[in-house]
PDB file of C-alpha atoms in Angstrom:
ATOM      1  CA  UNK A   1      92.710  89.030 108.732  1.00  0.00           C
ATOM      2  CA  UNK A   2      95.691  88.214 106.417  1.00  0.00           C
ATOM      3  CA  UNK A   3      98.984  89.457 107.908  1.00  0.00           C
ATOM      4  CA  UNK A   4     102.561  89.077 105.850  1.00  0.00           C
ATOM      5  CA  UNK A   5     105.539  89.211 107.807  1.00  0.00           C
ATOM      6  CA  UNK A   6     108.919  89.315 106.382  1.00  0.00           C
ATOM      7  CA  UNK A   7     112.330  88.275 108.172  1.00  0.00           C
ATOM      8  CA  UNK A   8     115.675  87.644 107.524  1.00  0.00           C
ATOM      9  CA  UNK A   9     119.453  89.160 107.654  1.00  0.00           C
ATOM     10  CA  UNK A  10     119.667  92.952 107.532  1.00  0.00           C
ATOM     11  CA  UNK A  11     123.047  92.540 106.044  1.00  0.00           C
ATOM     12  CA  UNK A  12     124.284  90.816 103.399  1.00  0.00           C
ATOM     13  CA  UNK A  13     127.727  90.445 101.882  1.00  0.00           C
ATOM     14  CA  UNK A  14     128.556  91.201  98.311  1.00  0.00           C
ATOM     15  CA  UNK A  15     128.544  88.024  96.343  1.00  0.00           C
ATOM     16  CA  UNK A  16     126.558  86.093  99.176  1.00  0.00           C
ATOM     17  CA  UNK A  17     122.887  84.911  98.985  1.00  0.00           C
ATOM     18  CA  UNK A  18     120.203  87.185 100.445  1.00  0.00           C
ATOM     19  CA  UNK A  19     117.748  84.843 101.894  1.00  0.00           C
ATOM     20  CA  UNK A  20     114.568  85.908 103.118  1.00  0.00           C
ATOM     21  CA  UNK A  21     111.038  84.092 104.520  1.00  0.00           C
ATOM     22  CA  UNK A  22     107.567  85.699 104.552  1.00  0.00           C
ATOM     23  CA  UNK A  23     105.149  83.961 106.749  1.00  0.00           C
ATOM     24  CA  UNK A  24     101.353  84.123 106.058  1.00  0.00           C
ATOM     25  CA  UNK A  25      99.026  84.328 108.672  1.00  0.00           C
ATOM     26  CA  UNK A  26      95.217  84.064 108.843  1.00  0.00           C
ATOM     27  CA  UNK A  27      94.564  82.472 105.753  1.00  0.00           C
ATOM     28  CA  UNK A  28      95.833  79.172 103.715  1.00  0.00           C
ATOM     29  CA  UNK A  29      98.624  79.557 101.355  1.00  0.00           C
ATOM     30  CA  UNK A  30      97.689  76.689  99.196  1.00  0.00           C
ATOM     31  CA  UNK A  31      95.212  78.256  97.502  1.00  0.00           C
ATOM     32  CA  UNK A  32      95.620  78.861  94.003  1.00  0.00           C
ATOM     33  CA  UNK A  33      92.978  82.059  93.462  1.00  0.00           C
ATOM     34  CA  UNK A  34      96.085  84.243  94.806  1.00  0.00           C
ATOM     35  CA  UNK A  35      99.900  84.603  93.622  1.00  0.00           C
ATOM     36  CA  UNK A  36     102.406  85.429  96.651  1.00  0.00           C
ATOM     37  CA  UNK A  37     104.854  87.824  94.901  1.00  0.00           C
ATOM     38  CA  UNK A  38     107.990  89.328  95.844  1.00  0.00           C
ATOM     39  CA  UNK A  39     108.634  93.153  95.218  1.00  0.00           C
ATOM     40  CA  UNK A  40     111.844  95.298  96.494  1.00  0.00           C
ATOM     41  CA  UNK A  41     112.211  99.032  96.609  1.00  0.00           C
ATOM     42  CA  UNK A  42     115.959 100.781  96.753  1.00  0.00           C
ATOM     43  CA  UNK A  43     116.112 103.588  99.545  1.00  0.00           C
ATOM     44  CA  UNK A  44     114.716 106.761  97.744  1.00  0.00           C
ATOM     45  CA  UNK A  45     113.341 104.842  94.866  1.00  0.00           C
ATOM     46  CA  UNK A  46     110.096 102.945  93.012  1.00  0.00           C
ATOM     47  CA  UNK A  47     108.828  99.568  93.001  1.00  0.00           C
ATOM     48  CA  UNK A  48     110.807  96.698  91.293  1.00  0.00           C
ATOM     49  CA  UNK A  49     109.000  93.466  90.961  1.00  0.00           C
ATOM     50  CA  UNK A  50     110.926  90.557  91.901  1.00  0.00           C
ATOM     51  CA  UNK A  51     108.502  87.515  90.750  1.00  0.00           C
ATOM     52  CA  UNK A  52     105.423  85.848  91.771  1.00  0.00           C
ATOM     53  CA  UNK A  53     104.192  82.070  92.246  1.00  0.00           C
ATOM     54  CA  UNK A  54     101.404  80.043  92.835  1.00  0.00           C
ATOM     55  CA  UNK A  55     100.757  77.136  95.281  1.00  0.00           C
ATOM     56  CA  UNK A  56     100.479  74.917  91.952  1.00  0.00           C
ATOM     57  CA  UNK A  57     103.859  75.272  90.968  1.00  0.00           C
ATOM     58  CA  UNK A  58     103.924  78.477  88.297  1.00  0.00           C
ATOM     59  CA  UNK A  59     106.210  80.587  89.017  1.00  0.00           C
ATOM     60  CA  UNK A  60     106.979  84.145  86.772  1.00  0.00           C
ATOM     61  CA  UNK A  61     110.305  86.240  87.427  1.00  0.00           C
ATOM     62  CA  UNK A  62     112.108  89.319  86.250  1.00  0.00           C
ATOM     63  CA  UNK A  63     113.649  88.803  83.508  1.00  0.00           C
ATOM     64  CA  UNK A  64     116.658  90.897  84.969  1.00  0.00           C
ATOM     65  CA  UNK A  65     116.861  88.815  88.096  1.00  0.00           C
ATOM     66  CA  UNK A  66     115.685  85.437  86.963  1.00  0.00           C
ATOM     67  CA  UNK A  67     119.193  83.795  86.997  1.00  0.00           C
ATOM     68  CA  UNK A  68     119.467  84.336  90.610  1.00  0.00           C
ATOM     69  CA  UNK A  69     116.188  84.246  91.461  1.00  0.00           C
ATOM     70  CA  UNK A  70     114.531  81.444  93.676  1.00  0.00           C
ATOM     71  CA  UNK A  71     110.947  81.139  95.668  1.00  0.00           C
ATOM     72  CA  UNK A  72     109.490  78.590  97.307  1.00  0.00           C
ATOM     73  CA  UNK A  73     106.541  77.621  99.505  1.00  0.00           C
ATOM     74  CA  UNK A  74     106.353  75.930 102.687  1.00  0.00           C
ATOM     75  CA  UNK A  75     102.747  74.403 103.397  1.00  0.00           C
ATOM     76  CA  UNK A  76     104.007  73.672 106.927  1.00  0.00           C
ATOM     77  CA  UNK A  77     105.273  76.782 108.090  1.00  0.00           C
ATOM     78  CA  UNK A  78     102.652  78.882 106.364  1.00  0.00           C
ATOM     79  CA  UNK A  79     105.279  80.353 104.687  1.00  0.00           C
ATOM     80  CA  UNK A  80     106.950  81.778 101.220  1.00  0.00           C
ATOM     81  CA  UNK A  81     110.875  82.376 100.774  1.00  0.00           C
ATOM     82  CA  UNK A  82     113.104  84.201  98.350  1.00  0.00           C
ATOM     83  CA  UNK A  83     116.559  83.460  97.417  1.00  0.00           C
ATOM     84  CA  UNK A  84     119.049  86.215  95.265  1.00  0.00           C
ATOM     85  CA  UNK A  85     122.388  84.673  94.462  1.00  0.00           C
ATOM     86  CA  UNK A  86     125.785  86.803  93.806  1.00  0.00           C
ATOM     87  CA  UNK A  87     124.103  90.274  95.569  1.00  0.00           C
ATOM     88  CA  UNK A  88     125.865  93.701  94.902  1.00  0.00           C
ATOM     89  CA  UNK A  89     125.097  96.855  96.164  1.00  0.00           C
ATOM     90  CA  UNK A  90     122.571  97.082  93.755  1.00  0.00           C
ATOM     91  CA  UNK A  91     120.582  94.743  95.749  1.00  0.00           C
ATOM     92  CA  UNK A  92     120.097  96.820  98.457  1.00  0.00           C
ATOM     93  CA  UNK A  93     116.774  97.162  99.090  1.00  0.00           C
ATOM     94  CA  UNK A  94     113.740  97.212 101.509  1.00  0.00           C
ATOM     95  CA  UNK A  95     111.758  93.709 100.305  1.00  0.00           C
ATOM     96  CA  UNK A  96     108.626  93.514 100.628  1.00  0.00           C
ATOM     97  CA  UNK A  97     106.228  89.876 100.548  1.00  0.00           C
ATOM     98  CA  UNK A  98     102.487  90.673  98.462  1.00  0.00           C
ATOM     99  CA  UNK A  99      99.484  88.902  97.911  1.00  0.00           C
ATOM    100  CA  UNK A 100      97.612  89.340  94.769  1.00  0.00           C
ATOM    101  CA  UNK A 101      95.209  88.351  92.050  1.00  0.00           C
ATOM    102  CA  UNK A 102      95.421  88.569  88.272  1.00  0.00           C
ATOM    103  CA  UNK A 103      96.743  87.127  85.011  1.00  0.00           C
ATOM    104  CA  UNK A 104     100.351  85.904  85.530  1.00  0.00           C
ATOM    105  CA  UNK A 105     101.361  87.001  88.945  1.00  0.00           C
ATOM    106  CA  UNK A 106     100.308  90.371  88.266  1.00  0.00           C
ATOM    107  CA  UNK A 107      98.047  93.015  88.946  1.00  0.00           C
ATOM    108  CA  UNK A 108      95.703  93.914  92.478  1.00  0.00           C
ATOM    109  CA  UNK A 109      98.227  93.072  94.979  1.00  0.00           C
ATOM    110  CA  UNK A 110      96.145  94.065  97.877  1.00  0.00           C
ATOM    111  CA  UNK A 111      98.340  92.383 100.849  1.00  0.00           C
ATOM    112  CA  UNK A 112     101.767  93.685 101.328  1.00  0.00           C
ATOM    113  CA  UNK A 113     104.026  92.634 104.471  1.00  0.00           C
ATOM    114  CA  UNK A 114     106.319  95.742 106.150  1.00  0.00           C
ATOM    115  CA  UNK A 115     108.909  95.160 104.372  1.00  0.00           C
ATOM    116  CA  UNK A 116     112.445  94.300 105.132  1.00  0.00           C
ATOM    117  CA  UNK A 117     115.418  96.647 104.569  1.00  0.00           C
ATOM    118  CA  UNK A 118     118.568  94.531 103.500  1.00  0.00           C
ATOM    119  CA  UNK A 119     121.703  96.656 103.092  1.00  0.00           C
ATOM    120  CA  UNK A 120     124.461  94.980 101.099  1.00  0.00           C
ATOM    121  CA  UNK A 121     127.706  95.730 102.452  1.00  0.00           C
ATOM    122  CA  UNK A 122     131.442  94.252 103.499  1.00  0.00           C
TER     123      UNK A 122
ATOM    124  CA  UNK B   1     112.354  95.665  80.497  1.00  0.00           C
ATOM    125  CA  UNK B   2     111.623  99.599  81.010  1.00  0.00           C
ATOM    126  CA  UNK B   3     109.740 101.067  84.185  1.00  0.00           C
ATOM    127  CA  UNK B   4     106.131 102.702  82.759  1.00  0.00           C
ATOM    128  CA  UNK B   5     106.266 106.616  82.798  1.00  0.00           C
ATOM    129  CA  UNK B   6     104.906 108.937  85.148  1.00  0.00           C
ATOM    130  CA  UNK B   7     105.448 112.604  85.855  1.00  0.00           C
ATOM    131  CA  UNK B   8     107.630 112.463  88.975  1.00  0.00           C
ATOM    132  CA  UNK B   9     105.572 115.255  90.806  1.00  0.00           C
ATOM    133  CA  UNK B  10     102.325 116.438  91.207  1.00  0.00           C
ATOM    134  CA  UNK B  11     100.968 119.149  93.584  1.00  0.00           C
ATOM    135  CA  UNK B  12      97.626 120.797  94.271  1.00  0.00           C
ATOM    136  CA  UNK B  13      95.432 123.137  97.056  1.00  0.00           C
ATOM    137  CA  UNK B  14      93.235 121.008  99.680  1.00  0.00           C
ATOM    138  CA  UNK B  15      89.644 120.587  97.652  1.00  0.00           C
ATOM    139  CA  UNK B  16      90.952 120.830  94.201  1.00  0.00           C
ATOM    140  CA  UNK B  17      91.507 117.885  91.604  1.00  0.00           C
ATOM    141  CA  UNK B  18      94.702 116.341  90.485  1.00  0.00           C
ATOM    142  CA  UNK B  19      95.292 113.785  87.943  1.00  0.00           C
ATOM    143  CA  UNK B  20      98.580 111.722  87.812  1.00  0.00           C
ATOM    144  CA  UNK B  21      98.921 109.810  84.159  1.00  0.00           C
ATOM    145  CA  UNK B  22     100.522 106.685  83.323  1.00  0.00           C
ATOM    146  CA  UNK B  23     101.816 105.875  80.013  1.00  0.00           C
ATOM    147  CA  UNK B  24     102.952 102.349  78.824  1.00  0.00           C
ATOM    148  CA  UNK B  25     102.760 100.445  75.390  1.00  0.00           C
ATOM    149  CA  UNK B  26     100.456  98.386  73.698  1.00  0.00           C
ATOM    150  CA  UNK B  27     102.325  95.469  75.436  1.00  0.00           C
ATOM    151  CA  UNK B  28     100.609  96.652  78.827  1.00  0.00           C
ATOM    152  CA  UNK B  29      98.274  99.406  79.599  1.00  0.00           C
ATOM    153  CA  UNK B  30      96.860  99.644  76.037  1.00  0.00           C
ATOM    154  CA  UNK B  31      96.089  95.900  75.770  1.00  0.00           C
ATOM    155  CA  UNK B  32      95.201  94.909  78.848  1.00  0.00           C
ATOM    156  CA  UNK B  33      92.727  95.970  81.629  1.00  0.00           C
ATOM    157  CA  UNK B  34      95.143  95.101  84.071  1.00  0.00           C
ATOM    158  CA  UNK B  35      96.234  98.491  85.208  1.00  0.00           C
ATOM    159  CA  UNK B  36      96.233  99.257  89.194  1.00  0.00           C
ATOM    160  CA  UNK B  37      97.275 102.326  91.143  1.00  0.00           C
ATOM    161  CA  UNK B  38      99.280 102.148  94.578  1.00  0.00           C
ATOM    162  CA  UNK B  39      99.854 104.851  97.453  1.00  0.00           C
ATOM    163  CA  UNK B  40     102.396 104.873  99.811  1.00  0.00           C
ATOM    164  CA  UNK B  41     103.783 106.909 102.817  1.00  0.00           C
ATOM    165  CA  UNK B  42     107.006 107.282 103.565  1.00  0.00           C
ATOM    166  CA  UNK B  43     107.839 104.125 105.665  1.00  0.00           C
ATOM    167  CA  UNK B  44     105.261 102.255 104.387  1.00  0.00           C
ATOM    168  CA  UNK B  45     104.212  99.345 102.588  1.00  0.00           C
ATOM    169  CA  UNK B  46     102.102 100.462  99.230  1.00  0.00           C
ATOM    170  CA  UNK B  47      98.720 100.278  99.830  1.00  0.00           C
ATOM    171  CA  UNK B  48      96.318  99.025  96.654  1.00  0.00           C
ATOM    172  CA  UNK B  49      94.022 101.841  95.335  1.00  0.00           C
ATOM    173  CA  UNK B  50      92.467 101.134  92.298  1.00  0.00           C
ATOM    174  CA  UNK B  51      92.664  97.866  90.369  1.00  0.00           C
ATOM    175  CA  UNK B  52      91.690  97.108  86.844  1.00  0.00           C
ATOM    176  CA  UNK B  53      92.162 100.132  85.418  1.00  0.00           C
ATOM    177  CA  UNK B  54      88.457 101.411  87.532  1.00  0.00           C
ATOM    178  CA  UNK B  55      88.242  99.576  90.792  1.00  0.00           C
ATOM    179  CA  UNK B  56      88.058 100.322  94.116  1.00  0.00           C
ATOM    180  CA  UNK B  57      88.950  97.958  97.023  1.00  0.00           C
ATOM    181  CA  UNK B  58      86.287  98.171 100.016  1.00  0.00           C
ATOM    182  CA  UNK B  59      87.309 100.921 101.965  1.00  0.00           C
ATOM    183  CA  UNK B  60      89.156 102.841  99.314  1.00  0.00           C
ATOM    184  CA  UNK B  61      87.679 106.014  99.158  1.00  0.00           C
ATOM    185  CA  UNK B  62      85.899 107.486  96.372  1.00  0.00           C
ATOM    186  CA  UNK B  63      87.760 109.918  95.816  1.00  0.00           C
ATOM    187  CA  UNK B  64      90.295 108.059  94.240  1.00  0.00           C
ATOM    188  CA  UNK B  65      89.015 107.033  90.379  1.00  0.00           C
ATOM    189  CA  UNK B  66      90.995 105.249  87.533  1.00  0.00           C
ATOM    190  CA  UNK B  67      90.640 105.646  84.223  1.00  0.00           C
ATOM    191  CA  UNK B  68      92.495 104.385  80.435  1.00  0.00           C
ATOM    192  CA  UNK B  69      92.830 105.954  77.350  1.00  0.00           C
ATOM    193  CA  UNK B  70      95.068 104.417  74.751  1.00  0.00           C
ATOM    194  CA  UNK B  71      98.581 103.313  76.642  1.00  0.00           C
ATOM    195  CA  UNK B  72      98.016 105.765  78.958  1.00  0.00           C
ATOM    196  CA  UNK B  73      96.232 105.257  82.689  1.00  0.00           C
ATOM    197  CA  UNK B  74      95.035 107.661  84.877  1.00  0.00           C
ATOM    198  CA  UNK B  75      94.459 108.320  88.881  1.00  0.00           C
ATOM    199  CA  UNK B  76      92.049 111.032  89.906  1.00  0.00           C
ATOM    200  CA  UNK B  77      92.165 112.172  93.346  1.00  0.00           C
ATOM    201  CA  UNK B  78      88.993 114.652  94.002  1.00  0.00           C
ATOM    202  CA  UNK B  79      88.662 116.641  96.897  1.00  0.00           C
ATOM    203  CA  UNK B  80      92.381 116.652  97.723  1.00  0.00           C
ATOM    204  CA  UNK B  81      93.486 116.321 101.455  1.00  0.00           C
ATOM    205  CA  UNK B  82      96.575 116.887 103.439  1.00  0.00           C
ATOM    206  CA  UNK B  83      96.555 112.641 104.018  1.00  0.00           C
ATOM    207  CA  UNK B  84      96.900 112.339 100.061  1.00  0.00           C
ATOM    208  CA  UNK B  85     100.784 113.679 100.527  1.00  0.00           C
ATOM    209  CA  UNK B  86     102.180 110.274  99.550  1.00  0.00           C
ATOM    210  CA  UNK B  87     104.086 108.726  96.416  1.00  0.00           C
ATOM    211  CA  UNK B  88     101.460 106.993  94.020  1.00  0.00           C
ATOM    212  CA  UNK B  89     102.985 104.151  91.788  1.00  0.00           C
ATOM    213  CA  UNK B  90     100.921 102.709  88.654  1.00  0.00           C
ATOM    214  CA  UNK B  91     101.237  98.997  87.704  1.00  0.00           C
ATOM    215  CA  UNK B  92      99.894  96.611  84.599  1.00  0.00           C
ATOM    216  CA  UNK B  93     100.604  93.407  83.182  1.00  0.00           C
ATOM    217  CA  UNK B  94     102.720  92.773  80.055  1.00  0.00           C
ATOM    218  CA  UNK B  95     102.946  90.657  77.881  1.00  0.00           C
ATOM    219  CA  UNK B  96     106.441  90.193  77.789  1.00  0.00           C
ATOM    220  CA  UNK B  97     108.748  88.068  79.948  1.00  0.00           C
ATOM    221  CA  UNK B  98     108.280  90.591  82.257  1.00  0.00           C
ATOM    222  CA  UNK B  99     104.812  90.005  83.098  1.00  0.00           C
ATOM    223  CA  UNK B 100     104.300  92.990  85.965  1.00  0.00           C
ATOM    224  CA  UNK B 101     105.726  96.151  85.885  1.00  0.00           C
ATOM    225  CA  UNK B 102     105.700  99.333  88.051  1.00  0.00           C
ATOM    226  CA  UNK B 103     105.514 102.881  86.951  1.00  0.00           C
ATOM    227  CA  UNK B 104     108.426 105.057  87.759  1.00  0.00           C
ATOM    228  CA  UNK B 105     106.624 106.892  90.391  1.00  0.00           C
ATOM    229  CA  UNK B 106     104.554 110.327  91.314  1.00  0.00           C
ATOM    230  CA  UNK B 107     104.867 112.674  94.771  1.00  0.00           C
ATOM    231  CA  UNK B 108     102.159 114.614  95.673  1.00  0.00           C
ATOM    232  CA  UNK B 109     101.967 117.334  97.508  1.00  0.00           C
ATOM    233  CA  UNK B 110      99.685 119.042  99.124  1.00  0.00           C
ATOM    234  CA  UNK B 111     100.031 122.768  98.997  1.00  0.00           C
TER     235      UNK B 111
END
Protein backbone atom coordinates (compact mmCIF):
# COMPACT_ATOMS: atom_id res chain seq x y z
CA UNK A 1 0.00 0.00 0.00
CA UNK A 2 1.72 3.27 -1.13
CA UNK A 3 1.53 5.95 1.59
CA UNK A 4 3.01 9.77 0.96
CA UNK A 5 3.78 11.67 3.87
CA UNK A 6 4.74 15.21 3.81
CA UNK A 7 6.76 17.22 6.60
CA UNK A 8 8.39 20.23 7.16
CA UNK A 9 8.11 23.93 8.83
CA UNK A 10 4.57 25.25 9.21
CA UNK A 11 6.02 28.67 9.03
CA UNK A 12 8.07 30.27 6.85
CA UNK A 13 9.49 33.77 6.67
CA UNK A 14 9.06 36.08 3.76
CA UNK A 15 12.10 35.91 1.59
CA UNK A 16 13.30 32.53 3.27
CA UNK A 17 13.30 29.04 1.62
CA UNK A 18 10.29 26.78 2.23
CA UNK A 19 11.75 23.39 2.41
CA UNK A 20 9.75 20.44 2.49
CA UNK A 21 10.38 16.28 2.29
CA UNK A 22 7.78 13.68 1.23
CA UNK A 23 8.67 10.22 2.18
CA UNK A 24 7.35 7.20 0.16
CA UNK A 25 6.42 4.22 1.75
CA UNK A 26 5.49 0.73 0.48
CA UNK A 27 6.84 0.88 -2.79
CA UNK A 28 10.39 1.82 -4.56
CA UNK A 29 10.90 5.29 -5.68
CA UNK A 30 13.37 4.47 -8.33
CA UNK A 31 11.13 3.39 -10.63
CA UNK A 32 10.71 5.26 -13.65
CA UNK A 33 6.86 4.07 -14.77
CA UNK A 34 5.73 6.91 -12.15
CA UNK A 35 6.57 10.82 -11.80
CA UNK A 36 6.53 12.10 -8.00
CA UNK A 37 5.02 15.61 -8.45
CA UNK A 38 4.54 18.43 -6.27
CA UNK A 39 1.11 20.34 -6.19
CA UNK A 40 0.04 23.29 -3.60
CA UNK A 41 -3.40 24.64 -2.95
CA UNK A 42 -3.91 28.38 -1.26
CA UNK A 43 -6.56 28.25 1.69
CA UNK A 44 -9.99 28.63 -0.14
CA UNK A 45 -8.56 27.97 -3.52
CA UNK A 46 -7.74 25.28 -6.63
CA UNK A 47 -4.91 23.20 -7.47
CA UNK A 48 -1.56 24.77 -8.64
CA UNK A 49 0.96 22.38 -9.96
CA UNK A 50 4.32 22.87 -8.70
CA UNK A 51 6.48 20.31 -10.98
CA UNK A 52 7.10 16.74 -11.35
CA UNK A 53 10.32 14.39 -11.78
CA UNK A 54 11.38 11.13 -12.48
CA UNK A 55 13.92 8.79 -10.77
CA UNK A 56 15.98 9.18 -14.19
CA UNK A 57 16.69 12.63 -13.82
CA UNK A 58 13.69 14.63 -15.92
CA UNK A 59 12.38 16.97 -14.18
CA UNK A 60 9.25 19.52 -15.59
CA UNK A 61 8.28 22.80 -13.53
CA UNK A 62 5.91 25.72 -13.62
CA UNK A 63 6.90 27.97 -15.65
CA UNK A 64 5.82 30.66 -12.96
CA UNK A 65 7.84 29.04 -10.23
CA UNK A 66 10.70 27.47 -12.07
CA UNK A 67 13.34 30.06 -10.94
CA UNK A 68 12.87 29.07 -7.44
CA UNK A 69 11.94 25.84 -7.87
CA UNK A 70 14.08 22.74 -6.73
CA UNK A 71 13.25 18.74 -6.24
CA UNK A 72 15.21 16.10 -5.54
CA UNK A 73 15.20 12.39 -4.69
CA UNK A 74 16.72 10.52 -2.01
CA UNK A 75 17.06 6.64 -2.84
CA UNK A 76 18.11 6.19 0.80
CA UNK A 77 15.52 7.75 2.68
CA UNK A 78 12.74 6.71 0.35
CA UNK A 79 12.16 10.09 -0.07
CA UNK A 80 11.35 13.29 -2.51
CA UNK A 81 12.00 17.08 -1.41
CA UNK A 82 10.97 20.49 -2.64
CA UNK A 83 12.75 23.66 -2.31
CA UNK A 84 10.91 27.47 -3.09
CA UNK A 85 13.41 30.26 -2.77
CA UNK A 86 12.44 34.11 -1.90
CA UNK A 87 8.60 32.96 -0.51
CA UNK A 88 5.89 35.74 -0.10
CA UNK A 89 2.64 35.49 1.12
CA UNK A 90 1.67 34.26 -2.00
CA UNK A 91 3.26 31.08 -1.15
CA UNK A 92 1.11 30.22 1.40
CA UNK A 93 -0.24 27.16 0.81
CA UNK A 94 -1.24 23.58 1.93
CA UNK A 95 1.49 21.29 -0.29
CA UNK A 96 0.71 18.36 -1.16
CA UNK A 97 3.43 15.24 -2.51
CA UNK A 98 1.54 12.99 -5.72
CA UNK A 99 2.31 10.05 -7.53
CA UNK A 100 1.35 9.74 -11.07
CA UNK A 101 1.58 8.38 -14.57
CA UNK A 102 1.47 10.08 -17.96
CA UNK A 103 3.28 12.07 -20.64
CA UNK A 104 5.55 14.69 -18.97
CA UNK A 105 4.79 14.58 -15.33
CA UNK A 106 1.26 14.89 -15.97
CA UNK A 107 -1.96 13.40 -15.89
CA UNK A 108 -3.57 10.25 -13.39
CA UNK A 109 -2.01 11.27 -10.24
CA UNK A 110 -3.63 8.62 -8.22
CA UNK A 111 -1.38 8.92 -4.85
CA UNK A 112 -1.57 12.12 -3.01
CA UNK A 113 0.09 12.60 0.61
CA UNK A 114 -2.18 14.87 3.34
CA UNK A 115 -0.81 17.65 2.58
CA UNK A 116 1.09 20.22 4.49
CA UNK A 117 -0.22 23.72 5.32
CA UNK A 118 2.77 26.29 5.25
CA UNK A 119 1.72 29.81 6.26
CA UNK A 120 4.18 32.51 5.25
CA UNK A 121 4.45 35.06 7.77
CA UNK A 122 7.00 37.51 9.94
CA UNK B 1 0.01 29.96 -18.15
CA UNK B 2 -3.97 30.25 -17.52
CA UNK B 3 -5.97 27.81 -15.12
CA UNK B 4 -8.62 25.66 -17.58
CA UNK B 5 -12.31 26.89 -17.07
CA UNK B 6 -14.96 25.46 -15.14
CA UNK B 7 -18.29 26.72 -13.89
CA UNK B 8 -17.51 27.40 -10.22
CA UNK B 9 -20.82 25.70 -8.98
CA UNK B 10 -22.95 23.03 -9.67
CA UNK B 11 -25.97 21.71 -7.68
CA UNK B 12 -28.57 18.99 -8.09
CA UNK B 13 -31.50 16.67 -6.07
CA UNK B 14 -30.18 13.13 -4.68
CA UNK B 15 -30.86 10.63 -7.92
CA UNK B 16 -30.66 13.17 -10.60
CA UNK B 17 -27.66 13.80 -13.12
CA UNK B 18 -25.19 16.59 -13.15
CA UNK B 19 -22.56 17.35 -15.56
CA UNK B 20 -19.58 19.69 -14.70
CA UNK B 21 -17.62 20.84 -18.16
CA UNK B 22 -14.15 21.66 -18.68
CA UNK B 23 -12.94 23.83 -21.35
CA UNK B 24 -9.23 24.27 -22.42
CA UNK B 25 -7.44 24.87 -25.87
CA UNK B 26 -6.18 22.90 -28.50
CA UNK B 27 -2.84 23.03 -26.53
CA UNK B 28 -4.53 20.57 -23.90
CA UNK B 29 -7.87 19.02 -23.74
CA UNK B 30 -8.50 19.21 -27.53
CA UNK B 31 -5.17 17.56 -28.46
CA UNK B 32 -4.53 15.31 -26.05
CA UNK B 33 -6.33 12.38 -24.28
CA UNK B 34 -4.79 13.32 -21.23
CA UNK B 35 -7.69 14.82 -19.41
CA UNK B 36 -8.46 13.51 -15.64
CA UNK B 37 -11.07 14.56 -13.13
CA UNK B 38 -10.32 14.96 -9.24
CA UNK B 39 -12.75 15.14 -6.07
CA UNK B 40 -12.01 16.48 -2.96
CA UNK B 41 -13.55 17.13 0.55
CA UNK B 42 -12.92 19.78 2.46
CA UNK B 43 -9.68 18.80 4.36
CA UNK B 44 -8.68 16.49 2.03
CA UNK B 45 -6.22 15.42 -0.33
CA UNK B 46 -7.90 15.17 -4.09
CA UNK B 47 -8.77 11.92 -4.79
CA UNK B 48 -8.28 10.67 -8.74
CA UNK B 49 -11.65 9.97 -10.50
CA UNK B 50 -11.43 9.56 -13.95
CA UNK B 51 -8.24 9.53 -16.02
CA UNK B 52 -7.78 9.80 -19.71
CA UNK B 53 -10.50 11.63 -20.53
CA UNK B 54 -12.88 7.94 -19.80
CA UNK B 55 -11.23 5.98 -17.06
CA UNK B 56 -12.03 4.76 -13.98
CA UNK B 57 -9.54 3.75 -11.22
CA UNK B 58 -10.59 0.33 -9.41
CA UNK B 59 -12.91 1.27 -6.94
CA UNK B 60 -14.14 4.46 -8.50
CA UNK B 61 -17.61 4.13 -8.84
CA UNK B 62 -19.53 4.06 -11.90
CA UNK B 63 -21.27 6.61 -11.47
CA UNK B 64 -18.71 8.90 -12.20
CA UNK B 65 -18.09 8.96 -16.35
CA UNK B 66 -15.75 11.27 -18.44
CA UNK B 67 -16.21 12.34 -21.59
CA UNK B 68 -14.40 15.06 -24.55
CA UNK B 69 -15.76 16.98 -27.10
CA UNK B 70 -13.58 19.50 -28.85
CA UNK B 71 -11.47 21.54 -25.93
CA UNK B 72 -14.00 20.87 -23.73
CA UNK B 73 -14.10 17.73 -21.00
CA UNK B 74 -16.78 16.53 -19.15
CA UNK B 75 -17.62 14.68 -15.59
CA UNK B 76 -20.95 12.95 -15.24
CA UNK B 77 -22.04 12.07 -11.89
CA UNK B 78 -25.38 9.75 -12.18
CA UNK B 79 -27.40 8.92 -9.41
CA UNK B 80 -26.28 11.87 -7.28
CA UNK B 81 -25.66 11.32 -3.46
CA UNK B 82 -25.26 13.44 -0.43
CA UNK B 83 -21.24 11.97 -0.37
CA UNK B 84 -20.80 13.70 -3.93
CA UNK B 85 -20.89 17.32 -1.93
CA UNK B 86 -17.21 17.94 -2.69
CA UNK B 87 -15.12 20.37 -5.06
CA UNK B 88 -14.26 18.48 -8.42
CA UNK B 89 -11.06 19.86 -10.23
CA UNK B 90 -10.29 18.83 -14.04
CA UNK B 91 -6.65 18.40 -15.21
CA UNK B 92 -4.77 17.72 -18.83
CA UNK B 93 -1.49 17.97 -20.23
CA UNK B 94 -0.20 20.84 -22.41
CA UNK B 95 1.90 21.26 -24.57
CA UNK B 96 3.42 24.23 -23.42
CA UNK B 97 6.13 24.82 -20.81
CA UNK B 98 3.56 24.25 -18.58
CA UNK B 99 3.05 20.71 -19.14
CA UNK B 100 0.02 20.03 -16.35
CA UNK B 101 -2.55 22.22 -15.56
CA UNK B 102 -5.60 22.28 -13.22
CA UNK B 103 -9.03 23.56 -13.91
CA UNK B 104 -10.21 26.44 -11.86
CA UNK B 105 -12.53 24.37 -9.89
CA UNK B 106 -16.45 23.19 -9.42
CA UNK B 107 -18.62 22.82 -5.86
CA UNK B 108 -21.31 20.66 -5.81
CA UNK B 109 -23.97 20.57 -3.89
CA UNK B 110 -26.32 18.44 -3.04
CA UNK B 111 -29.75 19.86 -2.63
Amino acid sequence: QLQLQESGPGLVKPSETLSLNCSVSGVSITSDDYYWAWIRQPPGKGLEWIGSMYYSGSKFFNPSLKTRVTTSVDTSQNQISLKLTSVTAADTAVYYCARGSGPSGSGKTDNWGQGVLVTVSS
Amino acid sequence: QSALTQPASVSGSPGQSITISCTGTNSDIGGYDYVSWYQQHAGQPPKLLIYDVTDRPSGVSARFSGSKSGNTASLTISGLQAEDEADYYCSSYRSSSTRYVFGTGTTVTVL
